[in-house]
PDB file of C-alpha atoms in Angstrom:
ATOM      1  CA  SER A   1       0.000   0.000   0.000  1.00 42.00           C
ATOM      2  CA  GLN A   2       1.134   3.530  -0.612  1.00 48.00           C
ATOM      3  CA  GLN A   3       2.402   5.655   2.252  1.00 59.00           C
ATOM      4  CA  GLY A   4       0.656   8.757   1.060  1.00 63.00           C
ATOM      5  CA  GLU A   5       0.034  11.108  -1.763  1.00 78.00           C
ATOM      6  CA  GLU A   6       2.097  13.221  -4.052  1.00 83.00           C
ATOM      7  CA  ASP A   7       0.901  16.467  -5.440  1.00 85.00           C
ATOM      8  CA  PRO A   8       0.577  17.293  -8.233  1.00 90.00           C
ATOM      9  CA  GLN A   9       0.247  14.017 -10.126  1.00 91.00           C
ATOM     10  CA  ALA A  10       1.527  15.757 -13.237  1.00 94.00           C
ATOM     11  CA  LEU A  11       3.404  19.004 -13.781  1.00 95.00           C
ATOM     12  CA  SER A  12       4.361  20.652 -17.060  1.00 96.00           C
ATOM     13  CA  ILE A  13       6.715  23.646 -17.081  1.00 96.00           C
ATOM     14  CA  GLN A  14       9.108  25.489 -19.372  1.00 97.00           C
ATOM     15  CA  GLU A  15      12.872  25.151 -19.236  1.00 97.00           C
ATOM     16  CA  GLY A  16      14.369  27.542 -16.717  1.00 97.00           C
ATOM     17  CA  GLU A  17      11.332  27.536 -14.455  1.00 97.00           C
ATOM     18  CA  ASN A  18      11.273  25.997 -10.997  1.00 98.00           C
ATOM     19  CA  ALA A  19       9.336  22.814 -10.262  1.00 97.00           C
ATOM     20  CA  THR A  20       7.853  22.042  -6.867  1.00 97.00           C
ATOM     21  CA  MET A  21       6.468  18.651  -5.890  1.00 96.00           C
ATOM     22  CA  ASN A  22       4.825  17.793  -2.596  1.00 96.00           C
ATOM     23  CA  CYS A  23       4.554  14.561  -0.681  1.00 95.00           C
ATOM     24  CA  SER A  24       2.454  13.614   2.318  1.00 95.00           C
ATOM     25  CA  TYR A  25       2.844  10.528   4.462  1.00 94.00           C
ATOM     26  CA  LYS A  26       1.023   8.858   7.313  1.00 91.00           C
ATOM     27  CA  THR A  27       3.377   7.265   9.827  1.00 88.00           C
ATOM     28  CA  SER A  28       6.340   8.272  11.947  1.00 90.00           C
ATOM     29  CA  ILE A  29       9.490   8.130   9.878  1.00 91.00           C
ATOM     30  CA  ASN A  30      13.222   7.761  10.254  1.00 90.00           C
ATOM     31  CA  ASN A  31      13.900   9.543   6.978  1.00 92.00           C
ATOM     32  CA  LEU A  32      12.342  10.527   3.681  1.00 94.00           C
ATOM     33  CA  GLN A  33      13.998  10.049   0.312  1.00 94.00           C
ATOM     34  CA  TRP A  34      13.317  11.317  -3.185  1.00 96.00           C
ATOM     35  CA  TYR A  35      13.900   9.214  -6.265  1.00 96.00           C
ATOM     36  CA  ARG A  36      13.668   9.880  -9.973  1.00 97.00           C
ATOM     37  CA  GLN A  37      12.569   7.435 -12.660  1.00 96.00           C
ATOM     38  CA  ASN A  38      12.926   7.883 -16.385  1.00 94.00           C
ATOM     39  CA  SER A  39      10.190   6.233 -18.421  1.00 85.00           C
ATOM     40  CA  GLY A  40       9.771   2.782 -16.855  1.00 73.00           C
ATOM     41  CA  ARG A  41      13.397   2.311 -15.949  1.00 83.00           C
ATOM     42  CA  GLY A  42      15.155   1.955 -12.608  1.00 88.00           C
ATOM     43  CA  LEU A  43      14.944   4.550  -9.878  1.00 94.00           C
ATOM     44  CA  VAL A  44      17.785   6.922  -9.134  1.00 95.00           C
ATOM     45  CA  HIS A  45      18.282   8.185  -5.594  1.00 94.00           C
ATOM     46  CA  LEU A  46      18.294  11.987  -5.422  1.00 96.00           C
ATOM     47  CA  ILE A  47      18.377  13.053  -1.815  1.00 95.00           C
ATOM     48  CA  LEU A  48      17.716  11.800   1.732  1.00 93.00           C
ATOM     49  CA  ILE A  49      16.468  13.953   4.577  1.00 95.00           C
ATOM     50  CA  ARG A  50      16.367  12.649   8.138  1.00 93.00           C
ATOM     51  CA  SER A  51      13.436  13.210  10.469  1.00 93.00           C
ATOM     52  CA  ASN A  52      15.438  15.675  12.574  1.00 94.00           C
ATOM     53  CA  GLU A  53      16.320  17.804   9.541  1.00 96.00           C
ATOM     54  CA  ARG A  54      14.113  20.521   8.098  1.00 97.00           C
ATOM     55  CA  GLU A  55      15.853  21.380   4.847  1.00 98.00           C
ATOM     56  CA  LYS A  56      18.534  19.927   2.620  1.00 97.00           C
ATOM     57  CA  HIS A  57      20.179  21.017  -0.607  1.00 97.00           C
ATOM     58  CA  SER A  58      21.940  19.120  -3.350  1.00 95.00           C
ATOM     59  CA  GLY A  59      22.868  21.031  -6.492  1.00 97.00           C
ATOM     60  CA  ARG A  60      19.627  22.334  -8.009  1.00 97.00           C
ATOM     61  CA  LEU A  61      17.537  20.308  -5.570  1.00 98.00           C
ATOM     62  CA  ARG A  62      16.064  21.594  -2.342  1.00 98.00           C
ATOM     63  CA  VAL A  63      14.058  19.345  -0.039  1.00 98.00           C
ATOM     64  CA  THR A  64      12.071  20.401   2.994  1.00 98.00           C
ATOM     65  CA  LEU A  65      10.505  18.207   5.646  1.00 97.00           C
ATOM     66  CA  ASP A  66       7.747  19.130   8.085  1.00 97.00           C
ATOM     67  CA  THR A  67       7.225  16.213  10.441  1.00 96.00           C
ATOM     68  CA  SER A  68       4.394  17.971  12.273  1.00 96.00           C
ATOM     69  CA  LYS A  69       2.421  18.089   9.030  1.00 95.00           C
ATOM     70  CA  LYS A  70       3.871  14.803   7.753  1.00 95.00           C
ATOM     71  CA  SER A  71       4.822  16.423   4.487  1.00 96.00           C
ATOM     72  CA  SER A  72       7.832  17.106   2.315  1.00 97.00           C
ATOM     73  CA  SER A  73       8.516  19.113  -0.794  1.00 97.00           C
ATOM     74  CA  LEU A  74      11.081  18.808  -3.562  1.00 98.00           C
ATOM     75  CA  LEU A  75      12.098  21.937  -5.445  1.00 98.00           C
ATOM     76  CA  ILE A  76      14.057  21.698  -8.679  1.00 98.00           C
ATOM     77  CA  THR A  77      15.422  25.081  -9.666  1.00 98.00           C
ATOM     78  CA  ALA A  78      16.236  26.238 -13.194  1.00 98.00           C
ATOM     79  CA  SER A  79      14.743  23.101 -14.712  1.00 97.00           C
ATOM     80  CA  ARG A  80      16.093  21.503 -17.873  1.00 97.00           C
ATOM     81  CA  ALA A  81      14.458  19.285 -20.481  1.00 96.00           C
ATOM     82  CA  ALA A  82      16.607  16.442 -19.114  1.00 96.00           C
ATOM     83  CA  ASP A  83      14.756  16.737 -15.777  1.00 97.00           C
ATOM     84  CA  THR A  84      11.672  15.265 -17.455  1.00 97.00           C
ATOM     85  CA  ALA A  85      10.895  12.141 -15.416  1.00 97.00           C
ATOM     86  CA  SER A  86       8.703  10.771 -12.652  1.00 96.00           C
ATOM     87  CA  TYR A  87       9.658  11.771  -9.133  1.00 97.00           C
ATOM     88  CA  PHE A  88       8.801   9.665  -6.101  1.00 96.00           C
ATOM     89  CA  CYS A  89       9.070  10.292  -2.426  1.00 96.00           C
ATOM     90  CA  ALA A  90       9.713   7.299  -0.208  1.00 95.00           C
ATOM     91  CA  THR A  91       9.674   7.017   3.548  1.00 93.00           C
ATOM     92  CA  VAL A  92      11.524   4.747   5.907  1.00 89.00           C
ATOM     93  CA  GLU A  93       9.669   4.145   9.142  1.00 81.00           C
ATOM     94  CA  THR A  94      11.334   4.433  12.522  1.00 74.00           C
ATOM     95  CA  SER A  95      11.051   0.691  13.075  1.00 69.00           C
ATOM     96  CA  GLY A  96      12.176  -0.619   9.714  1.00 69.00           C
ATOM     97  CA  SER A  97      14.263  -0.257   6.609  1.00 77.00           C
ATOM     98  CA  ARG A  98      11.823  -0.786   3.749  1.00 87.00           C
ATOM     99  CA  LEU A  99      10.957   2.072   1.409  1.00 91.00           C
ATOM    100  CA  THR A 100       7.277   2.995   1.166  1.00 92.00           C
ATOM    101  CA  PHE A 101       6.663   5.026  -1.956  1.00 94.00           C
ATOM    102  CA  GLY A 102       4.226   7.747  -2.836  1.00 92.00           C
ATOM    103  CA  GLU A 103       2.311   7.735  -6.084  1.00 92.00           C
ATOM    104  CA  GLY A 104       4.772   9.930  -7.912  1.00 93.00           C
ATOM    105  CA  THR A 105       4.709  13.179  -9.866  1.00 95.00           C
ATOM    106  CA  GLN A 106       5.247  13.129 -13.616  1.00 96.00           C
ATOM    107  CA  LEU A 107       7.310  16.193 -14.478  1.00 97.00           C
ATOM    108  CA  THR A 108       7.571  17.409 -18.067  1.00 97.00           C
ATOM    109  CA  VAL A 109      10.002  20.196 -18.839  1.00 97.00           C
ATOM    110  CA  ASN A 110       9.393  21.712 -22.248  1.00 96.00           C
ATOM    111  CA  PRO A 111      12.395  23.106 -24.138  1.00 92.00           C
TER     112      PRO A 111
ATOM    113  CA  LYS B   1      31.747   0.275  -9.035  1.00 69.00           C
ATOM    114  CA  ALA B   2      29.352  -1.487 -11.338  1.00 81.00           C
ATOM    115  CA  GLY B   3      25.698  -0.788 -10.642  1.00 93.00           C
ATOM    116  CA  VAL B   4      22.914  -3.176  -9.763  1.00 96.00           C
ATOM    117  CA  THR B   5      22.224  -5.586 -12.586  1.00 97.00           C
ATOM    118  CA  GLN B   6      19.038  -7.500 -13.223  1.00 97.00           C
ATOM    119  CA  THR B   7      18.397 -10.332 -15.615  1.00 97.00           C
ATOM    120  CA  PRO B   8      16.511 -10.833 -17.759  1.00 97.00           C
ATOM    121  CA  ARG B   9      15.409  -7.336 -18.730  1.00 96.00           C
ATOM    122  CA  TYR B  10      12.234  -8.515 -20.437  1.00 97.00           C
ATOM    123  CA  LEU B  11      10.205 -11.651 -20.012  1.00 97.00           C
ATOM    124  CA  ILE B  12       6.940 -12.945 -21.413  1.00 98.00           C
ATOM    125  CA  LYS B  13       5.240 -15.819 -19.628  1.00 98.00           C
ATOM    126  CA  THR B  14       1.888 -17.557 -19.739  1.00 98.00           C
ATOM    127  CA  ARG B  15      -0.601 -17.779 -16.880  1.00 98.00           C
ATOM    128  CA  GLY B  16       0.157 -20.681 -14.597  1.00 98.00           C
ATOM    129  CA  GLN B  17       3.865 -20.757 -15.358  1.00 98.00           C
ATOM    130  CA  GLN B  18       6.567 -19.788 -12.919  1.00 98.00           C
ATOM    131  CA  VAL B  19       9.403 -17.329 -13.325  1.00 98.00           C
ATOM    132  CA  THR B  20      12.740 -16.595 -11.671  1.00 98.00           C
ATOM    133  CA  LEU B  21      14.324 -13.170 -11.756  1.00 98.00           C
ATOM    134  CA  SER B  22      17.917 -12.458 -10.819  1.00 98.00           C
ATOM    135  CA  CYS B  23      19.639  -9.496  -9.215  1.00 98.00           C
ATOM    136  CA  SER B  24      23.322  -8.780  -8.630  1.00 98.00           C
ATOM    137  CA  PRO B  25      23.896  -5.985  -6.116  1.00 96.00           C
ATOM    138  CA  ILE B  26      26.641  -3.421  -6.055  1.00 94.00           C
ATOM    139  CA  SER B  27      29.877  -4.965  -4.836  1.00 93.00           C
ATOM    140  CA  GLY B  28      30.006  -4.791  -1.042  1.00 90.00           C
ATOM    141  CA  HIS B  29      26.269  -4.305  -0.610  1.00 91.00           C
ATOM    142  CA  ARG B  30      24.804  -7.138   1.426  1.00 91.00           C
ATOM    143  CA  SER B  31      21.200  -5.947   1.552  1.00 92.00           C
ATOM    144  CA  VAL B  32      18.930  -6.571  -1.414  1.00 95.00           C
ATOM    145  CA  SER B  33      15.301  -5.506  -1.672  1.00 95.00           C
ATOM    146  CA  TRP B  34      12.694  -6.245  -4.306  1.00 97.00           C
ATOM    147  CA  TYR B  35       9.832  -4.012  -5.417  1.00 97.00           C
ATOM    148  CA  GLN B  36       6.941  -4.441  -7.814  1.00 97.00           C
ATOM    149  CA  GLN B  37       5.757  -1.507  -9.898  1.00 96.00           C
ATOM    150  CA  THR B  38       2.400  -1.487 -11.654  1.00 95.00           C
ATOM    151  CA  PRO B  39       0.296   1.377 -13.037  1.00 91.00           C
ATOM    152  CA  GLY B  40      -2.517   0.569 -10.624  1.00 88.00           C
ATOM    153  CA  GLN B  41      -0.685  -0.113  -7.374  1.00 91.00           C
ATOM    154  CA  GLY B  42       2.471   1.890  -7.887  1.00 92.00           C
ATOM    155  CA  LEU B  43       5.692   0.816  -6.223  1.00 95.00           C
ATOM    156  CA  GLN B  44       5.243  -1.854  -3.600  1.00 96.00           C
ATOM    157  CA  PHE B  45       7.796  -3.564  -1.398  1.00 95.00           C
ATOM    158  CA  LEU B  46       8.125  -7.312  -1.836  1.00 97.00           C
ATOM    159  CA  PHE B  47      10.934  -8.397   0.483  1.00 94.00           C
ATOM    160  CA  GLU B  48      14.406  -7.626   1.744  1.00 93.00           C
ATOM    161  CA  TYR B  49      17.330  -9.997   2.188  1.00 94.00           C
ATOM    162  CA  PHE B  50      20.439  -9.487   4.230  1.00 91.00           C
ATOM    163  CA  SER B  51      23.212 -12.036   4.643  1.00 90.00           C
ATOM    164  CA  GLU B  52      21.082 -14.760   3.049  1.00 93.00           C
ATOM    165  CA  THR B  53      18.174 -14.167   5.460  1.00 93.00           C
ATOM    166  CA  GLN B  54      14.831 -12.601   4.692  1.00 93.00           C
ATOM    167  CA  ARG B  55      14.674  -9.610   6.961  1.00 89.00           C
ATOM    168  CA  ASN B  56      11.424  -8.037   5.866  1.00 89.00           C
ATOM    169  CA  LYS B  57       8.434  -9.035   3.796  1.00 93.00           C
ATOM    170  CA  GLY B  58       5.694  -7.063   2.128  1.00 94.00           C
ATOM    171  CA  ASN B  59       2.049  -7.927   1.764  1.00 94.00           C
ATOM    172  CA  PHE B  60       2.219 -10.341  -1.155  1.00 96.00           C
ATOM    173  CA  PRO B  61       0.889 -13.890  -1.462  1.00 97.00           C
ATOM    174  CA  GLY B  62       3.105 -16.897  -0.889  1.00 96.00           C
ATOM    175  CA  ARG B  63       3.489 -17.333  -4.642  1.00 97.00           C
ATOM    176  CA  PHE B  64       6.155 -14.678  -4.372  1.00 98.00           C
ATOM    177  CA  SER B  65       9.369 -15.894  -2.821  1.00 97.00           C
ATOM    178  CA  GLY B  66      13.014 -15.026  -2.865  1.00 97.00           C
ATOM    179  CA  ARG B  67      16.414 -16.003  -1.689  1.00 97.00           C
ATOM    180  CA  GLN B  68      19.890 -14.617  -1.368  1.00 97.00           C
ATOM    181  CA  PHE B  69      23.157 -16.385  -1.954  1.00 97.00           C
ATOM    182  CA  SER B  70      26.435 -16.098  -0.086  1.00 96.00           C
ATOM    183  CA  ASN B  71      27.777 -13.681  -2.713  1.00 95.00           C
ATOM    184  CA  SER B  72      24.736 -11.423  -2.013  1.00 95.00           C
ATOM    185  CA  ARG B  73      23.162 -12.121  -5.384  1.00 97.00           C
ATOM    186  CA  SER B  74      19.428 -12.559  -5.052  1.00 98.00           C
ATOM    187  CA  GLU B  75      16.649 -14.249  -6.942  1.00 98.00           C
ATOM    188  CA  MET B  76      12.931 -13.893  -6.711  1.00 98.00           C
ATOM    189  CA  ASN B  77      10.470 -16.480  -7.890  1.00 98.00           C
ATOM    190  CA  VAL B  78       6.822 -16.151  -8.767  1.00 98.00           C
ATOM    191  CA  SER B  79       4.877 -19.371  -9.127  1.00 96.00           C
ATOM    192  CA  THR B  80       1.522 -19.938 -10.794  1.00 97.00           C
ATOM    193  CA  LEU B  81       1.635 -16.636 -12.624  1.00 98.00           C
ATOM    194  CA  GLU B  82      -1.492 -14.527 -12.894  1.00 98.00           C
ATOM    195  CA  LEU B  83      -2.244 -11.735 -15.343  1.00 97.00           C
ATOM    196  CA  GLY B  84      -1.994  -9.253 -12.481  1.00 96.00           C
ATOM    197  CA  ASP B  85       1.639 -10.191 -11.929  1.00 98.00           C
ATOM    198  CA  SER B  86       2.545  -8.273 -15.069  1.00 98.00           C
ATOM    199  CA  ALA B  87       4.790  -5.529 -13.756  1.00 97.00           C
ATOM    200  CA  LEU B  88       8.219  -4.002 -13.609  1.00 97.00           C
ATOM    201  CA  TYR B  89      10.196  -5.804 -10.908  1.00 98.00           C
ATOM    202  CA  LEU B  90      12.915  -3.699  -9.394  1.00 97.00           C
ATOM    203  CA  CYS B  91      15.809  -4.832  -7.290  1.00 97.00           C
ATOM    204  CA  ALA B  92      17.713  -2.469  -5.030  1.00 95.00           C
ATOM    205  CA  SER B  93      20.860  -2.889  -2.991  1.00 94.00           C
ATOM    206  CA  SER B  94      22.146  -0.913  -0.052  1.00 90.00           C
ATOM    207  CA  ASP B  95      25.146  -0.751   2.224  1.00 83.00           C
ATOM    208  CA  PRO B  96      24.236  -1.911   5.732  1.00 68.00           C
ATOM    209  CA  SER B  97      27.355  -0.373   7.209  1.00 68.00           C
ATOM    210  CA  ARG B  98      25.686   3.010   6.907  1.00 59.00           C
ATOM    211  CA  THR B  99      23.227   4.177   9.501  1.00 54.00           C
ATOM    212  CA  SER B 100      19.700   2.941   9.203  1.00 51.00           C
ATOM    213  CA  GLY B 101      17.532   4.475   6.547  1.00 55.00           C
ATOM    214  CA  ARG B 102      20.324   4.336   3.978  1.00 74.00           C
ATOM    215  CA  GLU B 103      19.580   5.111   0.354  1.00 84.00           C
ATOM    216  CA  GLN B 104      18.977   2.259  -2.032  1.00 89.00           C
ATOM    217  CA  TYR B 105      20.496   1.774  -5.472  1.00 93.00           C
ATOM    218  CA  PHE B 106      18.126   0.360  -8.030  1.00 95.00           C
ATOM    219  CA  GLY B 107      18.698  -1.843 -11.019  1.00 96.00           C
ATOM    220  CA  PRO B 108      17.032  -1.220 -14.402  1.00 96.00           C
ATOM    221  CA  GLY B 109      14.263  -3.687 -13.614  1.00 96.00           C
ATOM    222  CA  THR B 110      12.784  -6.754 -15.257  1.00 97.00           C
ATOM    223  CA  ARG B 111       9.640  -6.138 -17.275  1.00 97.00           C
ATOM    224  CA  LEU B 112       7.421  -9.202 -16.845  1.00 98.00           C
ATOM    225  CA  THR B 113       4.406  -9.664 -19.069  1.00 98.00           C
ATOM    226  CA  VAL B 114       1.972 -12.464 -18.283  1.00 98.00           C
ATOM    227  CA  THR B 115      -0.362 -13.479 -21.111  1.00 97.00           C
TER     228      THR B 115
END
């Protein structure tokens, strides 16, 4: 079963614009991770944020985590056509190690 | 290091048959997890193996099973295939020497079609 929801389900923007994706989850977590998937291929790990962290940066990526609201957001700045992919959040619960994925956001960046 | 490899990449089977999928983790990674991805159910956890032992199991019927070998390579088996088993099966490896909640490295997946 899915941990929660991602919003929006689909997002279409122009190159150079910023893209923001949101993720909500239901249980207490140890950490939250974001992954990217290109067209039915394997997932690529982007960034991990621990439950005691509020914000993390990696290159053009910025992730925030609000454990009181059980939500996270992924911001991709200055998007490129190559960023076109599906983006998934995944949580790891405090008592385990399995990843529980959200439904994903399909991002399309138009050149 | 070489990435996670999965074989075969594509597979077509008939209802009632069984199938075995293989996964070779990144060198040094002793934890291997399997996930099923379908358009309807999304990404769902199947099971995790560590040092040849199943450490965690998702909510799938007993037709789904797996194992891990001493070299950390893993296989998963699905018996008595059903049409609903058509999916992308993803294997992921991780380094247990890191603190818990470590990131996972995914293979390209095996696309299984059941007809």
